[in-house]
Coordinates of C-alpha atoms (C1' of nucleotides) in Angstrom, one line a residue:
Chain A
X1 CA 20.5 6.5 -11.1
X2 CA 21.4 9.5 -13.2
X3 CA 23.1 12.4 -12.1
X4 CA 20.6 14.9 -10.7
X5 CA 17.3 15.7 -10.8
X6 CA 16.0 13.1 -13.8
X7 CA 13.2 12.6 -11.8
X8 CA 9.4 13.7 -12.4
X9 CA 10.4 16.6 -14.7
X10 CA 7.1 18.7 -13.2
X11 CA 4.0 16.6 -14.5
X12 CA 2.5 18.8 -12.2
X13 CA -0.4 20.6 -13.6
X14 CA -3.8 19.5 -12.4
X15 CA -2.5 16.6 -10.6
X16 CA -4.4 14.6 -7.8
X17 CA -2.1 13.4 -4.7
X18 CA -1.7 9.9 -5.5
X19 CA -2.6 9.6 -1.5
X20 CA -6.1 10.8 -2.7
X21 CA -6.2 8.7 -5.9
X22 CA -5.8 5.7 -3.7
X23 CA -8.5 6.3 -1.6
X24 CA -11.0 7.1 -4.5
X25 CA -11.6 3.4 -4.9
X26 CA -12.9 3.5 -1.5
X27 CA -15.5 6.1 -1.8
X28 CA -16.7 4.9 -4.9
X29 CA -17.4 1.3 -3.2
X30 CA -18.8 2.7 -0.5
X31 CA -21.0 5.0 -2.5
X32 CA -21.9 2.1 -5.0
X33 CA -23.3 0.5 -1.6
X34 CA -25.4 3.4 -1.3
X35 CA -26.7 3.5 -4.5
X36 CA -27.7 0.1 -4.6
X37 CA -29.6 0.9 -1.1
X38 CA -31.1 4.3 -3.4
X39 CA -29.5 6.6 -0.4
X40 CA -29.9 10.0 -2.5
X41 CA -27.0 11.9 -0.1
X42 CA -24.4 11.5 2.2
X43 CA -22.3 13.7 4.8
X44 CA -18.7 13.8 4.7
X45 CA -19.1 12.5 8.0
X46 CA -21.2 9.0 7.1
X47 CA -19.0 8.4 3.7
X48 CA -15.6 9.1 5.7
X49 CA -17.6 6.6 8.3
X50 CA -18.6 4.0 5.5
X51 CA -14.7 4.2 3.9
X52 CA -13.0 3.7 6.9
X53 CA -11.4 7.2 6.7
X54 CA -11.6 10.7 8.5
X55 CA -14.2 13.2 7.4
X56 CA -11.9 15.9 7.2
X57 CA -9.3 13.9 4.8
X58 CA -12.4 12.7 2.4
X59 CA -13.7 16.5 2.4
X60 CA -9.5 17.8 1.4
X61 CA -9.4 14.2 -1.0
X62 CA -13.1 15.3 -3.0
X63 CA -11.7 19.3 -3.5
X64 CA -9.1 17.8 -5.6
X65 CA -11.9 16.9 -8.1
X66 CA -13.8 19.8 -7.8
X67 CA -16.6 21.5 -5.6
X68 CA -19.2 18.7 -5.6
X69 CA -21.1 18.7 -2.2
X70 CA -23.7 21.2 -1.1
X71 CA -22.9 22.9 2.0
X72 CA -25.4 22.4 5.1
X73 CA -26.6 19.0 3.1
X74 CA -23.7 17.0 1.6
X75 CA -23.0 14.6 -1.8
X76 CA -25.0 14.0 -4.1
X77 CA -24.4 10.1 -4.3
X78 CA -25.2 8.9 -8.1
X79 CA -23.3 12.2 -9.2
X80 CA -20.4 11.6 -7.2
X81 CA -20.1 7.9 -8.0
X82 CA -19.8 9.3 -11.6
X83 CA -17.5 11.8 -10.5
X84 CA -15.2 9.5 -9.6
X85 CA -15.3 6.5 -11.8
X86 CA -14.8 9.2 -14.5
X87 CA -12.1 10.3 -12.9
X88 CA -10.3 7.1 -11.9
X89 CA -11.1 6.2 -16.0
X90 CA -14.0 3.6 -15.1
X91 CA -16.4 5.1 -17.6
X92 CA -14.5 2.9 -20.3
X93 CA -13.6 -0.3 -20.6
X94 CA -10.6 -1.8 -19.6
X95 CA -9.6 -5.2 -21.0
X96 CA -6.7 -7.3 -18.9
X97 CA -5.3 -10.3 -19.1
X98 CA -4.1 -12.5 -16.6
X99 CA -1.0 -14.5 -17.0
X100 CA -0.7 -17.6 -14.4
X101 CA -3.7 -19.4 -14.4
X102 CA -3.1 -21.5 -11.0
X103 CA -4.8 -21.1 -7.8
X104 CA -4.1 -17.4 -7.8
X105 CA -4.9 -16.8 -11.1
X106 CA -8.2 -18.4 -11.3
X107 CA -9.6 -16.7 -8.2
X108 CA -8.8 -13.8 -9.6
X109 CA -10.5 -14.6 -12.9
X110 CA -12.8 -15.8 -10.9
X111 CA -13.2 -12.2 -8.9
X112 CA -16.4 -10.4 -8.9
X113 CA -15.2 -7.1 -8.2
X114 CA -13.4 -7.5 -11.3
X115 CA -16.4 -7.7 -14.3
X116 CA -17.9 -4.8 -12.4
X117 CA -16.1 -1.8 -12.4
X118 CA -14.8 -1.3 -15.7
X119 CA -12.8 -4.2 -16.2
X120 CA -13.1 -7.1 -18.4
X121 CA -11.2 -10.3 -18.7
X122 CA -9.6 -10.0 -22.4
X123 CA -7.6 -13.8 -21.8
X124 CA -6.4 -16.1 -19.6
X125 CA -2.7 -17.1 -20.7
X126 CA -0.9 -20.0 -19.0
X127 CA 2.7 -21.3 -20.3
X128 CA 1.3 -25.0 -19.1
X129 CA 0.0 -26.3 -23.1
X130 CA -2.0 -29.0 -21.1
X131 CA -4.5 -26.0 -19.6
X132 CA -5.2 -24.6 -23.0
X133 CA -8.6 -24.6 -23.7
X134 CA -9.5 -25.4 -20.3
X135 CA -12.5 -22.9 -19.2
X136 CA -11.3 -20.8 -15.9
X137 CA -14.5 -18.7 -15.0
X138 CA -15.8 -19.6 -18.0
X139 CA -12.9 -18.3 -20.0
X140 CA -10.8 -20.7 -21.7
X141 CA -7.1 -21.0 -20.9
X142 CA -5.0 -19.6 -23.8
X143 CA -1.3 -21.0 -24.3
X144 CA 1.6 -18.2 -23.7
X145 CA 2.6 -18.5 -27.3
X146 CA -0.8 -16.2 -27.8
X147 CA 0.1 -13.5 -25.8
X148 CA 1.2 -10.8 -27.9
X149 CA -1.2 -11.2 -30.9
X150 CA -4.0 -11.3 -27.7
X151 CA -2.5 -8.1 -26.2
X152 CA -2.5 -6.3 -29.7
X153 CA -5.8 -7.6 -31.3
X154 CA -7.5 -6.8 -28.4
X155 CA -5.8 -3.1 -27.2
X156 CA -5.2 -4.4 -23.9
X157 CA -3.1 -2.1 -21.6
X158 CA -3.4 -3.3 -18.2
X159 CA -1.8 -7.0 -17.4
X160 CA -2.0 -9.0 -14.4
X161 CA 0.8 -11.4 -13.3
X162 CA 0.6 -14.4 -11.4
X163 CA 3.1 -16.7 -12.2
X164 CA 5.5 -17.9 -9.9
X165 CA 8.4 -15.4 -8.9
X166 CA 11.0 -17.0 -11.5
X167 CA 8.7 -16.4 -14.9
X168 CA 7.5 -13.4 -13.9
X169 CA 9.9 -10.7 -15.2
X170 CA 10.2 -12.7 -18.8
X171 CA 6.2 -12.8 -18.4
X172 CA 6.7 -8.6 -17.8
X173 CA 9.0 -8.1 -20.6
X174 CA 7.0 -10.0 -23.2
X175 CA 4.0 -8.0 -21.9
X176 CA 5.5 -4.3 -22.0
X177 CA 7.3 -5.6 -25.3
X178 CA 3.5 -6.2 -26.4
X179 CA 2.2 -3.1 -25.7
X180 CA 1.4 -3.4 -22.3
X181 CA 1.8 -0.3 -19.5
X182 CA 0.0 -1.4 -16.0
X183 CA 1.0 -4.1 -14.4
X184 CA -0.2 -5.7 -11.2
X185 CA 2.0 -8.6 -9.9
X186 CA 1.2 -11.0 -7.4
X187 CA 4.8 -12.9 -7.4
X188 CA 7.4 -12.1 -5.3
X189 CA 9.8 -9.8 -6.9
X190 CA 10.7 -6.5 -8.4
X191 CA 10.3 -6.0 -11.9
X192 CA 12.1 -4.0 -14.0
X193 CA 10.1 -2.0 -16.3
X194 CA 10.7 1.0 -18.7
X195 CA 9.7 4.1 -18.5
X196 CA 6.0 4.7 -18.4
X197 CA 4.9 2.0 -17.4
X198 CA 3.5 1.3 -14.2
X199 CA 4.1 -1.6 -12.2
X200 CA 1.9 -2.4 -8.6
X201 CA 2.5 -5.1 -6.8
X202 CA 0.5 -7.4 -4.1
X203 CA 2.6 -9.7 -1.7
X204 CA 1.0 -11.5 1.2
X205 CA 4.7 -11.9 2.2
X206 CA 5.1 -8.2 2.9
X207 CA 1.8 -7.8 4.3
X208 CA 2.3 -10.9 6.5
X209 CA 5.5 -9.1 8.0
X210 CA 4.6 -5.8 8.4
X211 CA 1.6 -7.6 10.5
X212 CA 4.7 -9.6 12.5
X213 CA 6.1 -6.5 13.6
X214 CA 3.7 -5.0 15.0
X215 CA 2.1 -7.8 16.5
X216 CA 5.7 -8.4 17.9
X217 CA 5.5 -4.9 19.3
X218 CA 2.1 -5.5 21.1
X219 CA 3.4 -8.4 23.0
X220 CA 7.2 -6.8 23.9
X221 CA 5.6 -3.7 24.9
X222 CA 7.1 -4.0 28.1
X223 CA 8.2 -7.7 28.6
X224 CA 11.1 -8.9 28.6
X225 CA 13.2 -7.8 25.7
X226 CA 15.1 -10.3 25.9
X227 CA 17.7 -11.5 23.0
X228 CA 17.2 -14.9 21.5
X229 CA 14.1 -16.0 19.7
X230 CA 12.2 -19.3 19.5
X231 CA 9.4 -18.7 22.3
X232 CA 6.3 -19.8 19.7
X233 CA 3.5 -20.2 23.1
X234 CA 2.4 -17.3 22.1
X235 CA -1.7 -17.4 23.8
X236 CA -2.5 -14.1 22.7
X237 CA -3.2 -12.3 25.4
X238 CA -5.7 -9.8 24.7
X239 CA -4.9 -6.1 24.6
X240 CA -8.1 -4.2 25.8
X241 CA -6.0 -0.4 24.7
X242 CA -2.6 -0.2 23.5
X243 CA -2.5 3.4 22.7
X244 CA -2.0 2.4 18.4
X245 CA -4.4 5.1 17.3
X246 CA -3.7 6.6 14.1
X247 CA -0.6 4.6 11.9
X248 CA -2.2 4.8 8.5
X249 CA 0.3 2.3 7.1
X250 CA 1.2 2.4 3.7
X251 CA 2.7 0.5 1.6
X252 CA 5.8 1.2 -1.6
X253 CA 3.4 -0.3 -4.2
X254 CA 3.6 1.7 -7.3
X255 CA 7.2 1.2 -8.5
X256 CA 7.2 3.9 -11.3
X257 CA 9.7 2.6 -14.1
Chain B
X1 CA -13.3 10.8 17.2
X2 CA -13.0 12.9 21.0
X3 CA -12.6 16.5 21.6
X4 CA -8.7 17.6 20.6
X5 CA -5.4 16.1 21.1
X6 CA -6.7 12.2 21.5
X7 CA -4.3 11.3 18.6
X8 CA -1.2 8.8 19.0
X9 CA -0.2 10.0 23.2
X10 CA 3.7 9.7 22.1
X11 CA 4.3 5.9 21.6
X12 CA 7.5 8.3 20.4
X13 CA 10.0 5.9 21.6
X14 CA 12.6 3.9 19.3
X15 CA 10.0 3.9 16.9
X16 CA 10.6 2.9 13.2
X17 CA 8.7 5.1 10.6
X18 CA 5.8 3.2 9.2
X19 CA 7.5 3.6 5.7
X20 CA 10.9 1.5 6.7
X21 CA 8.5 -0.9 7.7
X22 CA 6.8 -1.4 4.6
X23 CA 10.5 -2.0 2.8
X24 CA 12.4 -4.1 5.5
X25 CA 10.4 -7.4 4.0
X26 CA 11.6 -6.2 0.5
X27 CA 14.9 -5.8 1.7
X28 CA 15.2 -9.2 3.3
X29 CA 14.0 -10.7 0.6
X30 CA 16.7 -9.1 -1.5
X31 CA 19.5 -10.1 1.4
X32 CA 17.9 -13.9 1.4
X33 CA 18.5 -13.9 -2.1
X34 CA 22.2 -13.0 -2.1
X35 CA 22.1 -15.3 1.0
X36 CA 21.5 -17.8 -1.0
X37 CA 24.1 -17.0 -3.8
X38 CA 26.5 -17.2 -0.8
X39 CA 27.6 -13.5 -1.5
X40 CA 29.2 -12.0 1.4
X41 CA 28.5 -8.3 1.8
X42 CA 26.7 -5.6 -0.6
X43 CA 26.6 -2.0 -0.9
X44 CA 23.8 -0.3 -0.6
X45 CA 23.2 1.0 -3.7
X46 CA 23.3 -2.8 -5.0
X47 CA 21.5 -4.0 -2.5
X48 CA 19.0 -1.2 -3.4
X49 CA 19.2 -1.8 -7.1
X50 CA 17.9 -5.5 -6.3
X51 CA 15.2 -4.5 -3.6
X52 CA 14.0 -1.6 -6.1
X53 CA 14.7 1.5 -4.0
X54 CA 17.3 4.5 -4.1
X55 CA 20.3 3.9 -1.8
X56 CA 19.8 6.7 -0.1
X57 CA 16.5 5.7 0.9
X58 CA 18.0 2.5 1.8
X59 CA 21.0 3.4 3.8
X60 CA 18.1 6.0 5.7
X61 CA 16.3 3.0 6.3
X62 CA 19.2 0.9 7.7
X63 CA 20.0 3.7 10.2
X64 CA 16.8 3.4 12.1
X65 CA 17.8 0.0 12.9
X66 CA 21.5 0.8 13.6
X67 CA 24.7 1.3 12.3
X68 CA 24.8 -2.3 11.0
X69 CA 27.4 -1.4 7.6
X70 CA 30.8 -0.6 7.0
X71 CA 32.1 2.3 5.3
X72 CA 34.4 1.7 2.5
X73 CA 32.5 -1.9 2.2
X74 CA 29.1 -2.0 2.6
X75 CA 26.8 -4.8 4.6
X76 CA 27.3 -7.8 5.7
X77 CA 24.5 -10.2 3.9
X78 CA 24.1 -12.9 7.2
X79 CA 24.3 -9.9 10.1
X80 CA 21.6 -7.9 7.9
X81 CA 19.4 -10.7 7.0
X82 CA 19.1 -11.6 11.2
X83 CA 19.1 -7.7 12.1
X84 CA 16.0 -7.4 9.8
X85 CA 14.2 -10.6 10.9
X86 CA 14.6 -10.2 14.4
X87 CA 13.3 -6.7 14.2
X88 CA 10.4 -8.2 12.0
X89 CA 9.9 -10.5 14.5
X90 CA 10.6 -13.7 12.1
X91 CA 13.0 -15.1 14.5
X92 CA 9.6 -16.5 15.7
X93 CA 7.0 -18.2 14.5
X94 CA 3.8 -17.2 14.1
X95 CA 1.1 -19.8 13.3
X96 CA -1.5 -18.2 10.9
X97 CA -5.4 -19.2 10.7
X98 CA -7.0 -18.9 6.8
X99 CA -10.6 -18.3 6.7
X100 CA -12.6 -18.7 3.7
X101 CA -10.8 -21.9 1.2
X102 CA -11.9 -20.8 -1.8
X103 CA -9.7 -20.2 -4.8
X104 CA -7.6 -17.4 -3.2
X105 CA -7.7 -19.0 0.2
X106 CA -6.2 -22.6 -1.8
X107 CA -3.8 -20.0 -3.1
X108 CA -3.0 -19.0 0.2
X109 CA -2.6 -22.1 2.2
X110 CA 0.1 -23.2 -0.9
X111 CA 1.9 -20.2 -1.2
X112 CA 5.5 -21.0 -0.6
X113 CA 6.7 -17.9 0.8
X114 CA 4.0 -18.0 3.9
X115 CA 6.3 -21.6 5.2
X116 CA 9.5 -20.1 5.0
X117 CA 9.6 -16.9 6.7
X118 CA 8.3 -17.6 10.1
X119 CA 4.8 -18.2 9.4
X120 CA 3.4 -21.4 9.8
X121 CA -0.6 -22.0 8.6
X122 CA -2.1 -23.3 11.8
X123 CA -5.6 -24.3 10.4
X124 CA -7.6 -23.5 7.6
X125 CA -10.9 -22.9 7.9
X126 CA -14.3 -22.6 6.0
X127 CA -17.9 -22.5 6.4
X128 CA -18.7 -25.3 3.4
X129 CA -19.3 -28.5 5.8
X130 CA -18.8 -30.2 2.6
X131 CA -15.1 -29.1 2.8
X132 CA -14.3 -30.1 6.3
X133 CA -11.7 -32.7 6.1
X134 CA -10.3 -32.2 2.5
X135 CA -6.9 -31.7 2.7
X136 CA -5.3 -28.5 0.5
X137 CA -1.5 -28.0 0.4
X138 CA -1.8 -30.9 2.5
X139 CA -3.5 -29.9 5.6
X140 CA -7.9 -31.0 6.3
X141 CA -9.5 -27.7 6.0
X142 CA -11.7 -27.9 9.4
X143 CA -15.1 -26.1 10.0
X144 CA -15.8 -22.6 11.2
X145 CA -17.3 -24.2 14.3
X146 CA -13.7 -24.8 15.2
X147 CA -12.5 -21.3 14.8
X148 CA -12.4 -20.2 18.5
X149 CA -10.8 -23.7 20.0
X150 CA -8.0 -23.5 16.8
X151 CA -7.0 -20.2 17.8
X152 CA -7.1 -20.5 21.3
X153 CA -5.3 -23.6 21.7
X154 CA -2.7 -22.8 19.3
X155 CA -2.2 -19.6 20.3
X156 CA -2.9 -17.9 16.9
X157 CA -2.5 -14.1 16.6
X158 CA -2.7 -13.2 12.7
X159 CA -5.4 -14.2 10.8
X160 CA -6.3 -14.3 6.8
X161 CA -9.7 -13.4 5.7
X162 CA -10.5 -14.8 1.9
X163 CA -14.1 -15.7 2.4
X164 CA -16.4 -13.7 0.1
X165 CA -17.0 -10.4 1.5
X166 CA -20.3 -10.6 3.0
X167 CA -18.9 -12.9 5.6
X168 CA -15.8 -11.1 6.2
X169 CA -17.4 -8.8 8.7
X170 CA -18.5 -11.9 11.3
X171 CA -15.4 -13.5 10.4
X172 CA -13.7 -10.6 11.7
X173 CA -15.2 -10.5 14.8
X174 CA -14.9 -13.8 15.7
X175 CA -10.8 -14.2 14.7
X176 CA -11.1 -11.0 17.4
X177 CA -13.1 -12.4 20.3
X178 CA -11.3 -15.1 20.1
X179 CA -8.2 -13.4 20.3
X180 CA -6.5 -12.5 17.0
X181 CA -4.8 -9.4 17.2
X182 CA -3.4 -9.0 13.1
X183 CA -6.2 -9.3 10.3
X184 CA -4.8 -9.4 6.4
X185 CA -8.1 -8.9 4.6
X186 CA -8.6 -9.9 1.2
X187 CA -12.3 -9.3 1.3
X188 CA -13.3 -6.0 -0.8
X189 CA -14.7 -4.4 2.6
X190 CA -13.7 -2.2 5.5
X191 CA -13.6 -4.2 8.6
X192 CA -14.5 -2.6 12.2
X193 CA -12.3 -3.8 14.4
X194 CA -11.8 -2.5 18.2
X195 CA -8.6 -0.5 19.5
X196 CA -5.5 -2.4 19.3
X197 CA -6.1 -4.7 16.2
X198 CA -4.3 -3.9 13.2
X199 CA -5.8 -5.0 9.7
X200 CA -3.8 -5.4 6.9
X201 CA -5.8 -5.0 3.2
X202 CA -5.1 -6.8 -0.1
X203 CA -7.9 -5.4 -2.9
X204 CA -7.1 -6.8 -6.4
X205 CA -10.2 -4.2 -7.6
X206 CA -8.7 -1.3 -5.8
X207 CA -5.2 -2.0 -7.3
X208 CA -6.6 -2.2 -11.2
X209 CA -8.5 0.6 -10.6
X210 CA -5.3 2.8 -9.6
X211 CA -3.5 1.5 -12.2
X212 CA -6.6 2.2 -14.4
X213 CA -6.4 6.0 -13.0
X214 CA -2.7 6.3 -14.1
X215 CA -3.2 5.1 -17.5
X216 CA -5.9 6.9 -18.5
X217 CA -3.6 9.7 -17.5
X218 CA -1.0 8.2 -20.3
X219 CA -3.5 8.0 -22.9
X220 CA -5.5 11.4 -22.4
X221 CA -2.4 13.4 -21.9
X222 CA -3.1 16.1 -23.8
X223 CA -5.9 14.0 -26.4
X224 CA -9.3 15.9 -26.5
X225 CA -10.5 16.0 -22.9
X226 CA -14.1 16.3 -23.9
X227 CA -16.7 16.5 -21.0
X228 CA -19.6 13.5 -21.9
X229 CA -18.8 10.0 -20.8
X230 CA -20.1 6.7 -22.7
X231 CA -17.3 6.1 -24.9
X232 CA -16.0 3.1 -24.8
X233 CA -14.5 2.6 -28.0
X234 CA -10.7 2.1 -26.3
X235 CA -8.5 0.7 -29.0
X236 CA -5.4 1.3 -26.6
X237 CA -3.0 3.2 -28.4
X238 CA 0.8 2.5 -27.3
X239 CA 1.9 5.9 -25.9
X240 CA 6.0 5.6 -26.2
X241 CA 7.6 7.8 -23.4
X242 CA 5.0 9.6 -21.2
X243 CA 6.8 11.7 -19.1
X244 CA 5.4 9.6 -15.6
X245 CA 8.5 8.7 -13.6
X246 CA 8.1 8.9 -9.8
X247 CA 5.1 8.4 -8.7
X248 CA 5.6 6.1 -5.9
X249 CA 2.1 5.2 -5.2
X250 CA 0.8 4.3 -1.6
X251 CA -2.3 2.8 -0.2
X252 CA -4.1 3.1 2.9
X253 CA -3.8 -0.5 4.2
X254 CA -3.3 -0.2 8.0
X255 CA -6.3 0.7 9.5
X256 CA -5.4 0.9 13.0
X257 CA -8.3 0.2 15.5
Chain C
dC1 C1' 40.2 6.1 -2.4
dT2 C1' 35.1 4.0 -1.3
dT3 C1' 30.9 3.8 1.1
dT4 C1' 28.2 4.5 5.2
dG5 C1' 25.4 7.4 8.3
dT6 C1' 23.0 11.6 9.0
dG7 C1' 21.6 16.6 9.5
dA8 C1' 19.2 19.7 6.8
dA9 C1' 16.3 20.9 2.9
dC10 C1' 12.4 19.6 0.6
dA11 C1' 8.1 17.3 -0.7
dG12 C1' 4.0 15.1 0.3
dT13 C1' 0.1 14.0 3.5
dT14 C1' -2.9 14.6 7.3
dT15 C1' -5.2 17.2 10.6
dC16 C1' -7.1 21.4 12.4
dA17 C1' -10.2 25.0 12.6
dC18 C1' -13.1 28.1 10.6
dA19 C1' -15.0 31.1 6.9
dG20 C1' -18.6 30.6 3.7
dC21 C1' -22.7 28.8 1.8
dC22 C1' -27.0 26.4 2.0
Chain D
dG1 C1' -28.3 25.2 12.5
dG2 C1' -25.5 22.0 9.6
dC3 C1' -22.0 20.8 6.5
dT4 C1' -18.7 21.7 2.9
dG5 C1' -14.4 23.6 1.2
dT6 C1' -9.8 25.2 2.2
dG7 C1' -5.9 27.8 4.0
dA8 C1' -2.5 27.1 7.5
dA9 C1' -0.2 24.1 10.8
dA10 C1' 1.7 19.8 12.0
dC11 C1' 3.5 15.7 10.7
dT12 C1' 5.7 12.0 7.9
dG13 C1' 8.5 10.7 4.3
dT14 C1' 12.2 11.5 0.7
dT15 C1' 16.3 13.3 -1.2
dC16 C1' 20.5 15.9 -1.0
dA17 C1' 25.0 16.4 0.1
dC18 C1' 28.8 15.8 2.8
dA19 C1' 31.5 14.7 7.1
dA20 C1' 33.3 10.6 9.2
dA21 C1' 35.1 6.1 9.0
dG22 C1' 37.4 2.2 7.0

DNA sequence: CTTTGTGAACAGTTTCACAGCC
DNA sequence: GGCTGTGAAACTGTTCACAAAG
């Protein structure tokens, strides 16, 4: 890295914790819920409840956006689900494409959650010519070769990889290269991107060993702590307490540029 | 939540900060890599270069587990790559249960990564009898009615939920009475689990819709930010810097219990 | 010299607790 | 009375910068 202090040169103006922008998508499902069941308010209390959060944090997470409760009663749900799909940028629409079209990539296209909110399936691109055409969720499969007249005809800014780990940074380049500058990627490695541009990633891997360890440290609580490994007969015990109260784990997903 | 001081009684011991947790997978999968490539030791600001950190960060990291480097020459690949997966808890295996074979559960049960590093897929399961016996990556997928005798005879601990998510709740609770202890959710809801079970979550819609909130950011920098929605006209135009460096993004996944 | 390991400064996040408004 | 909104306190995580070790 450079010398000094290169780093976030003060975007700092109106800016929303990113802690707080992650848990927006939260709220707004669980306020969509409530919509759908035409609940006209909520407390603090019974959204925090719904979310899976404290009341407190949701109450310091919704004065970021502005004053939108009314004391003694609570939120408004319709205004606060727009509230926040305007402010998470889900009042337009987004078109992605999704590069990988194997297991992984089809249930994805295949995602509800997806069509919903905002998004939209722009293409399906797959470097195998023999899936071309082939419909995936009713989309056909388009060949890689596509990809950058895809991403510029249709002004798509968000891309989704899910190729296996060894095409995914030339699959990254050729997308950024395009025009692309959000990526989520589901194989297993870093990517180097430019500047400005975003990159999250998912790994079952990671998730899978962050659960390891702290399963491992449920069962050596007080065992033996002994040295050398293979013991797999494991039958998990329960744990009626085990003190574990409050870890909000989190995770390095955003890798900035 | 009880009166006052309830929170985390001290489990202040040796512990690890949540966010070293997070990276040790990344770094071992860095360390396997160079493992591989039969390199003998690295330095920590490669080994962070190729894990995606800062080496401060890194070598910060490293000291929670020990003083495992050598100054003037760095780490030793093999020592590192044990340190981290016995402290992981990879050195044993843990069988895994997948419930819900759809797409992303297929996806799942072939991902590479799962085999390798300690995990081993102990059963999949769904509720479609019409499944029950076909085999995917090679092992029958068995019925839900099997659920509680799989994991109890195996002695399964972590459990994968990729059924659809209005059968993720019941899901949960079974994996749990029959002894689970580690859930990694991929259903789009919040699970209730009692004290002492740790769930993990994977949301493809949350994801987009963070990366949605950042580049709407890019694109309305400082373009009219008019007040009245329904305008979806995007057209995506490329934005060539943006200032947006560090925003390590971070996501509440652990919800203890 | 080079590179680790770490205290200390800083930054970001969560929780508390209560004033202010309905 | 009930519930939001928010300063202040507490905590967690990151970065700096340098002493110590090879």
């Amino acid at each position: 890295m450079a010398t000094g202090r290169t780093h976030r040169p003060a975007t700092r103006s109106r800016g929303i914790p990113e802690a707080t922008v992650a848990r927006l998508p939260l709220y707004l499902r669980a306020l969509t819920a409530l919509s759908e069941r035409s609940v006209p308010t909520v407390s603090s209390e019974e959204l925090a409840a719904a979310a899976g959060v404290n009341s407190a944090k949701l109450r310091k997470d919704f004065s970021y956006l502005g004053s939108y409760g009314t004391r003694g009663v609570g939120y408004d749900v319709e205004y606060l689900v727009y509230q926040i799909s305007r402010e998470l940028g889900l009042t337009q629409d987004w078109p992605v494409v999704i590069v990988g079209i194997g297991n992984l990539g089809a249930a994805l296209a295949n995602y509800g959650g997806f069509a919903s909110r905002g998004f939209r399936v722009a293409a399906l691109i797959d470097a195998d010519p023999g899936m071309a055409g082939k419909p995936v969720a009713g989309i056909p499969v388009q060949h890689t070769d596509e990809l950058e007249k895809i991403i510029q005809d249709d002004g798509v800014s968000i891309g989704v990889i899910a190729t296996p780990a060894g095409a995914a940074q030339q699959v990254c380049d050729r997308l950024v290269a395009a025009g692309v500058t959000s990526i989520l990627n589901f194989a297993p490695t870093v990517l180097n991107v430019p500047e400005g541009v975003d990159v999250r990633k998912v790994d079952l891997s990671i998730e899978l060993q962050i659960l390891a360890f702290h399963e491992q440290r449920k069962a050596g609580e007080e065992a033996g702590a002994g040295a050398d490994g293979a013991v797999p007969p494991v039958a998990a015990r329960k744990q009626p307490h085990s003190t574990d109260q409050g870890p909000d784990g989190d995770v390095p997903a955003v890798m900035p540029a």
